Tab-separated table of C-alpha atoms and ligand atoms in Angstrom:
chain	number	residue	atom	x	y	z
A	484	UNK	CA	0.025	0.144	0.098
A	485	UNK	CA	1.025	3.455	-1.001
A	486	UNK	CA	0.698	6.594	1.471
A	487	UNK	CA	-0.038	9.746	0.317
A	488	UNK	CA	1.682	11.126	3.389
A	489	UNK	CA	4.999	9.672	1.563
A	490	UNK	CA	4.623	12.374	-0.925
A	491	UNK	CA	5.820	15.770	-1.230
A	492	UNK	CA	5.560	18.939	-3.170
A	493	UNK	CA	7.607	17.703	-5.995
A	494	UNK	CA	5.233	14.777	-6.727
A	495	UNK	CA	1.921	16.818	-6.050
A	496	UNK	CA	2.435	20.162	-7.670
A	497	UNK	CA	0.042	20.788	-10.410
A	498	UNK	CA	-1.493	17.325	-10.179
A	499	UNK	CA	-5.095	16.850	-10.052
A	500	UNK	CA	-6.115	14.349	-7.264
A	501	UNK	CA	-9.189	12.249	-7.191
A	502	UNK	CA	-10.191	12.261	-3.468
A	503	UNK	CA	-12.777	9.632	-2.503
A	504	UNK	CA	-14.180	10.755	0.919
A	505	UNK	CA	-17.510	9.468	2.818
A	506	UNK	CA	-19.821	12.343	2.877
A	507	UNK	CA	-22.744	10.073	3.306
A	508	UNK	CA	-24.321	12.279	6.135
A	509	UNK	CA	-28.067	12.852	7.038
A	510	UNK	CA	-29.105	16.432	6.806
A	511	UNK	CA	-29.788	16.350	10.577
A	512	UNK	CA	-26.046	15.882	11.003
A	513	UNK	CA	-24.909	18.208	8.652
A	514	UNK	CA	-22.912	20.732	10.259
A	515	UNK	CA	-19.075	21.892	10.581
A	516	UNK	CA	-18.711	19.881	13.542
A	517	UNK	CA	-19.468	16.661	11.867
A	518	UNK	CA	-16.834	14.137	12.142
A	519	UNK	CA	-16.538	12.796	8.866
A	520	UNK	CA	-16.318	16.243	7.031
A	521	UNK	CA	-13.770	17.261	9.688
A	522	UNK	CA	-11.590	14.192	9.434
A	523	UNK	CA	-10.705	14.791	5.752
A	524	UNK	CA	-9.699	18.184	6.140
A	525	UNK	CA	-5.849	17.629	6.857
A	526	UNK	CA	-6.167	15.612	3.438
A	527	UNK	CA	-7.436	18.414	1.762
A	528	UNK	CA	-5.054	20.652	3.092
A	529	UNK	CA	-1.854	18.653	2.607
A	530	UNK	CA	-2.855	18.068	-1.193
A	531	UNK	CA	-3.636	21.829	-1.618
A	532	UNK	CA	-0.497	23.207	0.366
A	533	UNK	CA	1.465	21.016	-1.817
A	534	UNK	CA	0.323	22.518	-4.907
A	535	UNK	CA	-2.235	19.881	-5.753
A	536	UNK	CA	-5.892	20.464	-7.397
A	537	UNK	CA	-8.390	18.216	-5.483
A	538	UNK	CA	-11.640	16.608	-6.963
A	539	UNK	CA	-13.792	15.383	-4.167
A	540	UNK	CA	-15.782	12.298	-4.775
A	541	UNK	CA	-18.461	10.780	-2.727
A	542	UNK	CA	-21.568	9.189	-2.426
A	543	UNK	CA	-24.690	10.179	-0.350
A	544	UNK	CA	-27.623	7.903	0.713
A	545	UNK	CA	-29.254	5.477	-1.583
A	546	UNK	CA	-30.688	6.927	-4.502
A	547	UNK	CA	-33.380	4.831	-6.051
A	548	UNK	CA	-31.934	4.081	-9.575
A	549	UNK	CA	-34.596	1.451	-10.838
A	550	UNK	CA	-36.622	4.241	-11.909
A	551	UNK	CA	-35.402	7.722	-12.877
A	552	UNK	CA	-34.057	9.762	-9.914
A	553	UNK	CA	-36.785	12.113	-8.795
A	554	UNK	CA	-36.136	15.816	-8.487
A	555	UNK	CA	-37.171	15.311	-5.116
A	556	UNK	CA	-34.655	12.724	-4.544
A	557	UNK	CA	-32.145	14.671	-6.258
A	558	UNK	CA	-32.481	17.441	-3.624
A	559	UNK	CA	-32.486	15.139	-0.457
A	560	UNK	CA	-29.182	13.444	-1.535
A	561	UNK	CA	-27.461	16.161	-3.433
A	562	UNK	CA	-23.754	16.996	-1.951
A	563	UNK	CA	-24.046	20.600	-2.704
A	564	UNK	CA	-24.419	21.701	0.934
A	565	UNK	CA	-21.072	20.194	1.679
A	566	UNK	CA	-19.380	22.452	-0.812
A	567	UNK	CA	-20.357	25.585	1.418
A	568	UNK	CA	-19.526	23.854	4.794
A	569	UNK	CA	-16.091	22.762	3.254
A	570	UNK	CA	-15.255	26.316	1.838
A	571	UNK	CA	-15.692	27.876	5.241
A	572	UNK	CA	-13.905	25.291	7.095
A	573	UNK	CA	-11.237	25.387	4.800
A	574	UNK	CA	-11.435	29.302	4.117
A	575	UNK	CA	-10.928	28.570	0.375
A	576	UNK	CA	-13.713	28.436	-2.593
A	577	UNK	CA	-15.086	24.611	-2.988
A	578	UNK	CA	-16.672	24.461	-6.422
A	579	UNK	CA	-19.495	22.127	-6.526
A	580	UNK	CA	-19.924	20.302	-10.193
A	581	UNK	CA	-23.437	19.470	-10.720
A	582	UNK	CA	-24.595	16.655	-12.976
A	583	UNK	CA	-27.527	18.528	-13.962
A	584	UNK	CA	-29.656	16.264	-15.488
A	585	UNK	CA	-27.468	14.198	-17.688
A	586	UNK	CA	-27.990	10.608	-17.828
A	587	UNK	CA	-24.601	9.896	-19.255
A	588	UNK	CA	-21.806	10.922	-17.123
A	589	UNK	CA	-19.785	13.856	-19.044
A	590	UNK	CA	-16.346	13.623	-18.111
A	591	UNK	CA	-14.847	15.673	-20.928
A	592	UNK	CA	-17.220	18.568	-19.415
A	593	UNK	CA	-15.756	18.202	-15.859
A	594	UNK	CA	-12.428	18.230	-17.238
A	595	UNK	CA	-13.154	21.559	-18.674
A	596	UNK	CA	-14.647	23.043	-15.355
A	597	UNK	CA	-11.687	22.048	-13.293
A	598	UNK	CA	-9.550	24.244	-15.068
A	599	UNK	CA	-9.635	27.038	-12.826
A	600	UNK	CA	-9.164	27.201	-8.981
A	601	UNK	CA	-8.076	24.358	-6.829
A	602	UNK	CA	-10.796	22.355	-4.915
A	603	UNK	CA	-13.931	20.945	-6.472
A	604	UNK	CA	-16.704	18.570	-5.126
A	605	UNK	CA	-18.573	16.426	-7.339
A	606	UNK	CA	-22.287	15.636	-7.183
A	607	UNK	CA	-23.331	12.344	-5.600
A	608	UNK	CA	-21.786	9.468	-7.505
A	609	UNK	CA	-24.706	7.146	-6.955
A	610	UNK	CA	-26.608	9.275	-9.195
A	611	UNK	CA	-25.030	7.213	-11.584
A	612	UNK	CA	-25.600	3.286	-11.999
A	613	UNK	CA	-22.011	2.545	-12.636
A	614	UNK	CA	-20.985	3.624	-8.910
A	615	UNK	CA	-22.584	0.823	-7.011
A	616	UNK	CA	-21.954	-1.679	-10.083
A	617	UNK	CA	-18.298	-0.944	-9.629
A	618	UNK	CA	-18.382	-0.378	-13.413
A	619	UNK	CA	-15.097	-0.247	-15.138
A	620	UNK	CA	-16.364	2.141	-17.654
A	621	UNK	CA	-17.479	4.531	-15.351
A	622	UNK	CA	-14.393	4.153	-13.216
A	623	UNK	CA	-12.464	4.822	-16.455
A	624	UNK	CA	-14.416	8.188	-17.098
A	625	UNK	CA	-13.651	9.520	-13.564
A	626	UNK	CA	-9.981	8.603	-13.829
A	627	UNK	CA	-9.842	10.698	-17.153
A	628	UNK	CA	-9.570	13.757	-15.132
A	629	UNK	CA	-7.277	13.116	-12.290
A	630	UNK	CA	-3.578	12.185	-12.166
A	631	UNK	CA	-3.815	10.194	-9.142
A	632	UNK	CA	-6.358	8.802	-6.758
A	633	UNK	CA	-6.592	8.784	-2.863
A	634	UNK	CA	-8.788	6.634	-0.613
A	635	UNK	CA	-9.584	8.662	2.462
A	636	UNK	CA	-12.934	6.802	3.018
A	637	UNK	CA	-12.316	4.065	5.389
A	638	UNK	CA	-15.914	3.954	6.080
A	639	UNK	CA	-16.758	3.159	2.334
A	640	UNK	CA	-14.032	0.818	2.136
A	641	UNK	CA	-16.156	-2.450	2.613
A	642	UNK	CA	-18.196	-1.439	-0.724
A	643	UNK	CA	-17.160	-2.899	-3.965
A	644	UNK	CA	-17.899	0.598	-5.701
A	645	UNK	CA	-16.337	2.205	-8.864
A	646	UNK	CA	-14.830	5.221	-6.861
A	647	UNK	CA	-13.634	2.838	-4.336
A	648	UNK	CA	-12.238	-0.244	-6.433
A	649	UNK	CA	-12.328	-0.293	-10.051
A	650	UNK	CA	-10.795	3.490	-10.294
A	651	UNK	CA	-7.452	1.998	-8.438
A	652	UNK	CA	-7.006	0.265	-11.934
A	653	UNK	CA	-6.540	3.287	-13.895
A	654	UNK	CA	-4.707	5.633	-11.537
A	655	UNK	CA	-1.896	5.454	-9.260
A	656	UNK	CA	-3.559	5.072	-6.131
A	657	UNK	CA	-2.663	5.964	-2.354
A	658	UNK	CA	-4.223	5.664	1.036
A	659	UNK	CA	-4.954	9.097	2.289
A	660	UNK	CA	-4.038	10.536	5.740
A	661	UNK	CA	-7.352	9.758	7.175
A	662	UNK	CA	-7.514	6.049	5.735
A	663	UNK	CA	-3.569	5.640	6.866
A	664	UNK	CA	-4.759	7.140	10.709
A	665	UNK	CA	-7.502	4.496	10.500
A	666	UNK	CA	-5.428	1.565	9.701
A	667	UNK	CA	-2.754	2.589	12.040
A	668	UNK	CA	-5.229	2.964	15.176
A	669	UNK	CA	-6.760	-0.436	14.382
A	670	UNK	CA	-3.274	-2.148	14.201
A	671	UNK	CA	-3.260	-2.226	17.989
A	672	UNK	CA	-5.848	-4.970	17.529
A	673	UNK	CA	-5.668	-5.712	13.879
A	674	UNK	CA	-2.835	-6.609	11.613
A	675	UNK	CA	-4.135	-6.125	7.772
A	676	UNK	CA	-0.796	-6.760	6.408
A	677	UNK	CA	-0.360	-9.991	8.015
A	678	UNK	CA	0.992	-12.137	5.108
A	679	UNK	CA	-0.216	-15.557	7.358
A	680	UNK	CA	-3.722	-14.701	7.091
A	681	UNK	CA	-5.653	-17.454	6.338
A	682	UNK	CA	-9.495	-17.733	5.555
A	683	UNK	CA	-9.727	-21.266	7.519
A	684	UNK	CA	-8.247	-19.680	10.656
A	685	UNK	CA	-10.595	-18.458	13.392
A	686	UNK	CA	-9.159	-15.225	13.997
A	687	UNK	CA	-8.159	-13.750	10.910
A	688	UNK	CA	-5.783	-10.811	11.067
A	689	UNK	CA	-6.106	-10.364	14.944
A	690	UNK	CA	-3.242	-9.263	17.151
A	691	UNK	CA	-2.814	-9.669	20.773
A	692	UNK	CA	-3.560	-6.373	22.135
A	693	UNK	CA	-3.024	-5.130	25.837
A	694	UNK	CA	-5.189	-7.050	28.228
A	695	UNK	CA	-7.839	-7.142	29.582
A	696	UNK	CA	-9.427	-6.615	26.000
A	697	UNK	CA	-12.962	-5.295	26.412
A	698	UNK	CA	-15.218	-5.337	23.614
A	699	UNK	CA	-18.739	-3.406	24.045
A	700	UNK	CA	-21.326	-4.441	21.356
A	701	UNK	CA	-24.865	-2.798	21.276
A	702	UNK	CA	-26.960	-1.384	18.483
A	703	UNK	CA	-29.983	-2.630	16.666
A	704	UNK	CA	-28.803	-5.913	15.073
A	705	UNK	CA	-26.689	-8.995	16.260
A	706	UNK	CA	-25.922	-10.235	12.789
A	707	UNK	CA	-24.013	-7.039	11.923
A	708	UNK	CA	-21.694	-7.722	14.843
A	709	UNK	CA	-21.411	-11.669	15.103
A	710	UNK	CA	-18.318	-11.567	12.961
A	711	UNK	CA	-16.586	-9.521	15.618
A	712	UNK	CA	-17.323	-11.806	18.373
A	713	UNK	CA	-16.187	-14.925	16.342
A	714	UNK	CA	-12.885	-13.450	15.409
A	715	UNK	CA	-11.959	-12.352	18.773
A	716	UNK	CA	-13.793	-14.776	21.174
A	717	UNK	CA	-10.421	-16.748	22.045
A	718	UNK	CA	-8.549	-13.258	22.503
A	719	UNK	CA	-11.259	-10.827	24.187
A	720	UNK	CA	-11.430	-11.080	27.811
A	721	UNK	CA	-15.162	-9.712	27.646
A	722	UNK	CA	-17.675	-8.613	25.448
A	723	UNK	CA	-20.472	-6.368	26.960
A	724	UNK	CA	-23.429	-6.736	25.088
A	725	UNK	CA	-26.384	-4.051	25.130
A	726	UNK	CA	-28.913	-2.680	22.972
A	727	UNK	CA	-31.007	-4.590	20.795
A	728	UNK	CA	-28.401	-7.132	20.281
A	729	UNK	CA	-28.781	-8.013	24.007
A	730	UNK	CA	-32.369	-8.684	23.515
A	731	UNK	CA	-31.643	-11.157	21.278
A	732	UNK	CA	-29.433	-13.025	23.819
A	733	UNK	CA	-31.565	-12.692	26.339
A	734	UNK	CA	-34.485	-14.287	24.129
A	735	UNK	CA	-32.079	-17.092	23.342
A	736	UNK	CA	-31.772	-17.764	27.066
A	737	UNK	CA	-35.537	-18.246	27.272
A	738	UNK	CA	-36.097	-15.173	29.052
A	739	UNK	CA	-39.370	-13.157	27.851
A	740	UNK	CA	-38.525	-9.909	25.839
A	741	UNK	CA	-41.992	-8.773	25.174
A	742	UNK	CA	-42.151	-6.658	22.217
A	743	UNK	CA	-38.429	-5.561	22.304
A	744	UNK	CA	-36.415	-5.354	19.138
A	745	UNK	CA	-34.656	-8.615	18.590
A	746	UNK	CA	-33.652	-10.629	15.952
A	747	UNK	CA	-35.327	-14.140	15.816
A	748	UNK	CA	-33.449	-15.550	13.150
A	749	UNK	CA	-30.143	-14.955	14.856
A	750	UNK	CA	-31.368	-16.628	18.132
A	751	UNK	CA	-29.658	-20.156	17.302
A	752	UNK	CA	-26.148	-18.327	16.913
A	753	UNK	CA	-26.689	-16.124	20.026
A	754	UNK	CA	-27.652	-19.330	21.851
A	755	UNK	CA	-24.160	-20.880	20.604
A	756	UNK	CA	-22.290	-18.081	22.155
A	757	UNK	CA	-24.031	-18.144	25.447
A	758	UNK	CA	-21.693	-20.643	26.849
A	759	UNK	CA	-18.675	-18.592	26.738
A	760	UNK	CA	-17.721	-17.063	30.132
A	761	UNK	CA	-16.765	-13.960	28.243
A	762	UNK	CA	-20.140	-12.884	27.055
A	763	UNK	CA	-21.816	-10.479	29.544
A	764	UNK	CA	-25.435	-9.887	29.324
A	765	UNK	CA	-27.342	-7.007	31.139
A	766	UNK	CA	-28.537	-8.131	34.628
A	767	UNK	CA	-31.138	-5.319	34.552
A	768	UNK	CA	-32.893	-3.358	31.930
A	769	UNK	CA	-34.874	-0.246	31.388
A	770	UNK	CA	-38.480	-1.182	30.259
A	771	UNK	CA	-41.279	0.898	28.566
A	772	UNK	CA	-44.408	-0.623	27.040
A	773	UNK	CA	-43.096	-4.114	27.324
A	774	UNK	CA	-39.875	-2.929	25.325
A	775	UNK	CA	-36.488	-3.267	26.785
A	776	UNK	CA	-34.876	-0.044	25.640
A	777	UNK	CA	-31.785	0.332	27.826
A	778	UNK	CA	-29.439	-1.435	29.866
A	779	UNK	CA	-30.392	-0.862	33.829
A	780	UNK	CA	-28.365	0.724	36.636
A	781	UNK	CA	-26.985	-2.598	37.927
A	782	UNK	CA	-25.652	-3.404	34.446
A	783	UNK	CA	-24.086	0.181	34.244
A	784	UNK	CA	-22.364	-0.416	37.382
A	785	UNK	CA	-20.957	-3.944	36.434
A	786	UNK	CA	-20.003	-2.729	32.844
A	787	UNK	CA	-18.221	0.408	34.253
A	788	UNK	CA	-15.981	-1.586	36.509
A	789	UNK	CA	-15.019	-4.171	33.723
A	790	UNK	CA	-14.332	-1.035	31.495
A	791	UNK	CA	-12.306	0.629	34.325
A	792	UNK	CA	-9.933	-2.331	34.437
A	793	UNK	CA	-9.460	-2.520	30.728
A	794	UNK	CA	-6.234	-1.973	28.837
A	795	UNK	CA	-7.802	-2.056	25.121
A	796	UNK	CA	-11.454	-1.287	24.461
A	797	UNK	CA	-13.599	-1.600	21.153
A	798	UNK	CA	-16.858	0.156	21.265
A	799	UNK	CA	-19.696	-0.131	18.405
A	800	UNK	CA	-23.347	0.125	18.880
A	801	UNK	CA	-25.297	2.020	21.496
A	802	UNK	CA	-26.744	0.334	24.880
A	803	UNK	CA	-30.164	1.282	24.252
A	804	UNK	CA	-32.822	3.528	22.135
A	805	UNK	CA	-30.578	6.707	22.193
A	806	UNK	CA	-33.168	8.657	20.185
A	807	UNK	CA	-35.157	9.102	23.327
A	808	UNK	CA	-32.956	10.761	25.921
A	809	UNK	CA	-34.421	8.721	28.517
A	810	UNK	CA	-33.199	5.617	27.142
A	811	UNK	CA	-29.351	7.323	26.728
A	812	UNK	CA	-28.502	6.769	30.219
A	813	UNK	CA	-26.778	3.432	29.383
A	814	UNK	CA	-24.717	4.649	26.588
A	815	UNK	CA	-23.691	7.978	28.267
A	816	UNK	CA	-22.481	6.021	31.358
A	817	UNK	CA	-20.306	3.729	28.858
A	818	UNK	CA	-18.865	6.660	27.331
A	819	UNK	CA	-18.136	8.317	30.585
A	820	UNK	CA	-16.355	4.769	31.722
A	821	UNK	CA	-14.052	4.980	28.526
A	822	UNK	CA	-13.401	8.436	28.743
A	823	UNK	CA	-12.424	8.136	32.232
A	824	UNK	CA	-10.167	5.086	31.840
A	825	UNK	CA	-6.725	6.807	30.651
A	826	UNK	CA	-4.693	3.717	30.730
A	827	UNK	CA	-6.565	1.913	28.289
A	828	UNK	CA	-6.285	2.490	24.299
A	829	UNK	CA	-9.966	2.630	22.975
A	830	UNK	CA	-11.467	2.457	19.530
A	831	UNK	CA	-15.100	3.942	19.151
A	832	UNK	CA	-16.888	3.564	16.012
A	833	UNK	CA	-20.509	3.513	14.486
A	834	UNK	CA	-22.434	6.594	13.340
A	835	UNK	CA	-24.744	6.548	16.439
A	836	UNK	CA	-22.304	5.347	18.932
A	837	UNK	CA	-19.707	8.310	18.416
A	838	UNK	CA	-22.389	10.659	18.495
A	839	UNK	CA	-22.890	9.729	22.282
A	840	UNK	CA	-19.118	10.274	22.579
A	841	UNK	CA	-19.128	13.673	21.119
A	842	UNK	CA	-22.136	14.659	23.000
A	843	UNK	CA	-20.388	14.493	26.449
A	844	UNK	CA	-16.683	15.582	25.082
A	845	UNK	CA	-16.111	17.342	21.951
A	846	UNK	CA	-12.277	16.306	22.428
A	847	UNK	CA	-11.319	13.158	23.560
A	848	UNK	CA	-7.676	12.468	24.702
A	849	UNK	CA	-4.976	10.779	22.689
A	850	UNK	CA	-5.691	7.587	24.183
A	851	UNK	CA	-9.059	7.265	22.392
A	852	UNK	CA	-9.618	6.691	18.758
A	853	UNK	CA	-12.815	7.640	17.083
A	854	UNK	CA	-12.975	5.954	14.199
A	855	UNK	CA	-15.243	7.253	11.251
A	856	UNK	CA	-15.911	3.521	10.257
A	857	UNK	CA	-19.342	1.714	11.052
A	858	UNK	CA	-20.286	-1.243	8.910
A	859	UNK	CA	-16.625	-1.181	7.552
A	860	UNK	CA	-15.103	-1.283	11.106
A	861	UNK	CA	-17.131	-4.158	12.185
A	862	UNK	CA	-16.220	-6.172	8.948
A	863	UNK	CA	-12.508	-5.176	9.409
A	864	UNK	CA	-12.668	-6.458	12.826
A	865	UNK	CA	-14.485	-9.489	11.949
A	866	UNK	CA	-11.265	-10.262	9.776
A	867	UNK	CA	-13.162	-9.908	6.290
A	868	UNK	CA	-10.812	-8.140	3.506
A	869	UNK	CA	-12.154	-4.899	2.654
A	870	UNK	CA	-12.699	-4.538	-1.188
A	871	UNK	CA	-11.157	-1.014	-0.983
A	872	UNK	CA	-8.100	-1.717	0.899
A	873	UNK	CA	-7.446	-4.600	-0.999
A	874	UNK	CA	-7.650	-2.314	-4.380
A	875	UNK	CA	-4.929	-0.372	-2.753
A	876	UNK	CA	-2.656	-3.364	-1.755
A	877	UNK	CA	-2.938	-4.903	-5.204
A	878	UNK	CA	-2.211	-2.039	-7.595
A	879	UNK	CA	1.494	-2.804	-8.517
A	880	UNK	CA	0.907	-4.820	-11.704
A	881	UNK	CA	-1.871	-2.521	-13.453
A	882	UNK	CA	-0.998	-2.117	-17.201
A	883	UNK	CA	-3.763	0.665	-17.844
A	884	UNK	CA	-2.304	3.099	-15.047
A	885	UNK	CA	-1.080	6.434	-15.417
B	1284	ADP	P1	-24.107	2.488	15.047
B	1284	ADP	O1	-24.654	3.737	14.241
B	1284	ADP	O2	-23.235	3.162	16.313
B	1284	ADP	O3	-23.067	1.674	14.339
B	1284	ADP	P2	-26.145	0.819	15.014
B	1284	ADP	O4	-26.644	1.551	13.776
B	1284	ADP	O5	-25.898	-0.598	15.010
B	1284	ADP	O6	-25.235	1.586	15.662
B	1284	ADP	O7	-27.387	0.851	16.000
B	1284	ADP	C1	-28.022	2.018	16.268
B	1284	ADP	C2	-29.407	1.816	16.608
B	1284	ADP	O8	-29.891	0.724	17.579
B	1284	ADP	C3	-30.151	2.958	17.347
B	1284	ADP	O9	-30.984	3.686	16.362
B	1284	ADP	C4	-30.800	2.663	18.553
B	1284	ADP	O10	-31.943	3.443	18.846
B	1284	ADP	C5	-30.816	1.398	18.109
B	1284	ADP	N1	-31.144	0.783	19.696
B	1284	ADP	C6	-30.256	0.057	20.509
B	1284	ADP	N2	-30.858	-0.465	21.482
B	1284	ADP	C7	-32.082	-0.604	21.036
B	1284	ADP	C8	-33.184	-1.195	21.914
B	1284	ADP	N3	-33.212	-1.541	23.079
B	1284	ADP	N4	-34.403	-1.082	21.278
B	1284	ADP	C9	-34.560	-0.502	20.385
B	1284	ADP	N5	-33.623	0.173	19.307
B	1284	ADP	C10	-32.326	0.178	20.070
B	1285	MG	MG1	-26.373	3.459	12.735
């Protein structure tokens, strides 16, 4: 893998960089303090300061391409507001490049547009079919107006999309500063470059981190997270389970869960994991209208004690229905326990999960890494190869590349 950080002015001056970021952000979370927006600023600055032009690429949401994208959908999923936010954060003009209503991607037109100034943001790539299909032709057209490509979207690297994977076939490709930071921070628990990786092995790419290792898993679904438990179950000392995920475990134990959110289909797999001592389930819960919506005070105390003694912590998924303030208590207590443990190295990821932490403390100390990855983080920890990262690793023997 080649890193953008290894390049200097000599390599970058007067070159055009196609920079893939993740601006898949809901309107309600769209502001200057958004983690994903702030996280890519150093990369943009690095490129500009070294004399490169930057064309920023991203997707947003899931436009329905089965029929023509409606104007309402275009308005809802446009990346236009990001140009203004970026411009005010960078204190430089950021030109938004609209696709208008063209059905075809007009690379020649875009090339003409990017002659002036230095920072450009392209409209939502998912307005074109080729993006999600990892279409080579689409990738080739994107590549046509850049001199090199940078992936700075760890959180999209589990997606086999044209601007993440296929594009690396046509341009020299690098990991951006953010992707590098993600990989380096995860390297305390994962070794992505481990040549001995073997798909038959239970724990793929897992390194032995400082112990005790405590993995806290919550959120809506167990099926997203079971891969992490499987990959770490011989290494983690504790899995603290909360959220809808805990409900599935409780149901698998034969306990009544009423109308709570749980996954019936995942009960057999939950049952298998129940026998492991390291799986810790809530001992009490907050219930409202027959639904378990948070962990209870005794569980908070129990989990906080375990977190206090940890030396490595991984957290993904809230402990309860955090959209309602009454049921944020469990997640907030977990966040506080992690923040207060200065001796552990902690990784926190997932959209909702990181919002709880930033709601308590805007700036966390250096022993806590806030990952921009949600689904990508879970797949990475589950030992799966992320296509976006693999593409950067396998780019030495490409004929078409400039
Ligand atoms: P993240 O965005 O941090 O990756 P997830 O998307 O996996 O987390 O899960 C977050 C969602 O899980 C939240 O919308 C939250 O309301 C929901 N959730 C967690 N616990 C419960 C629960 N007990 N009942 C209903 N919803 C829950
Ligand atoms: Mg989520």
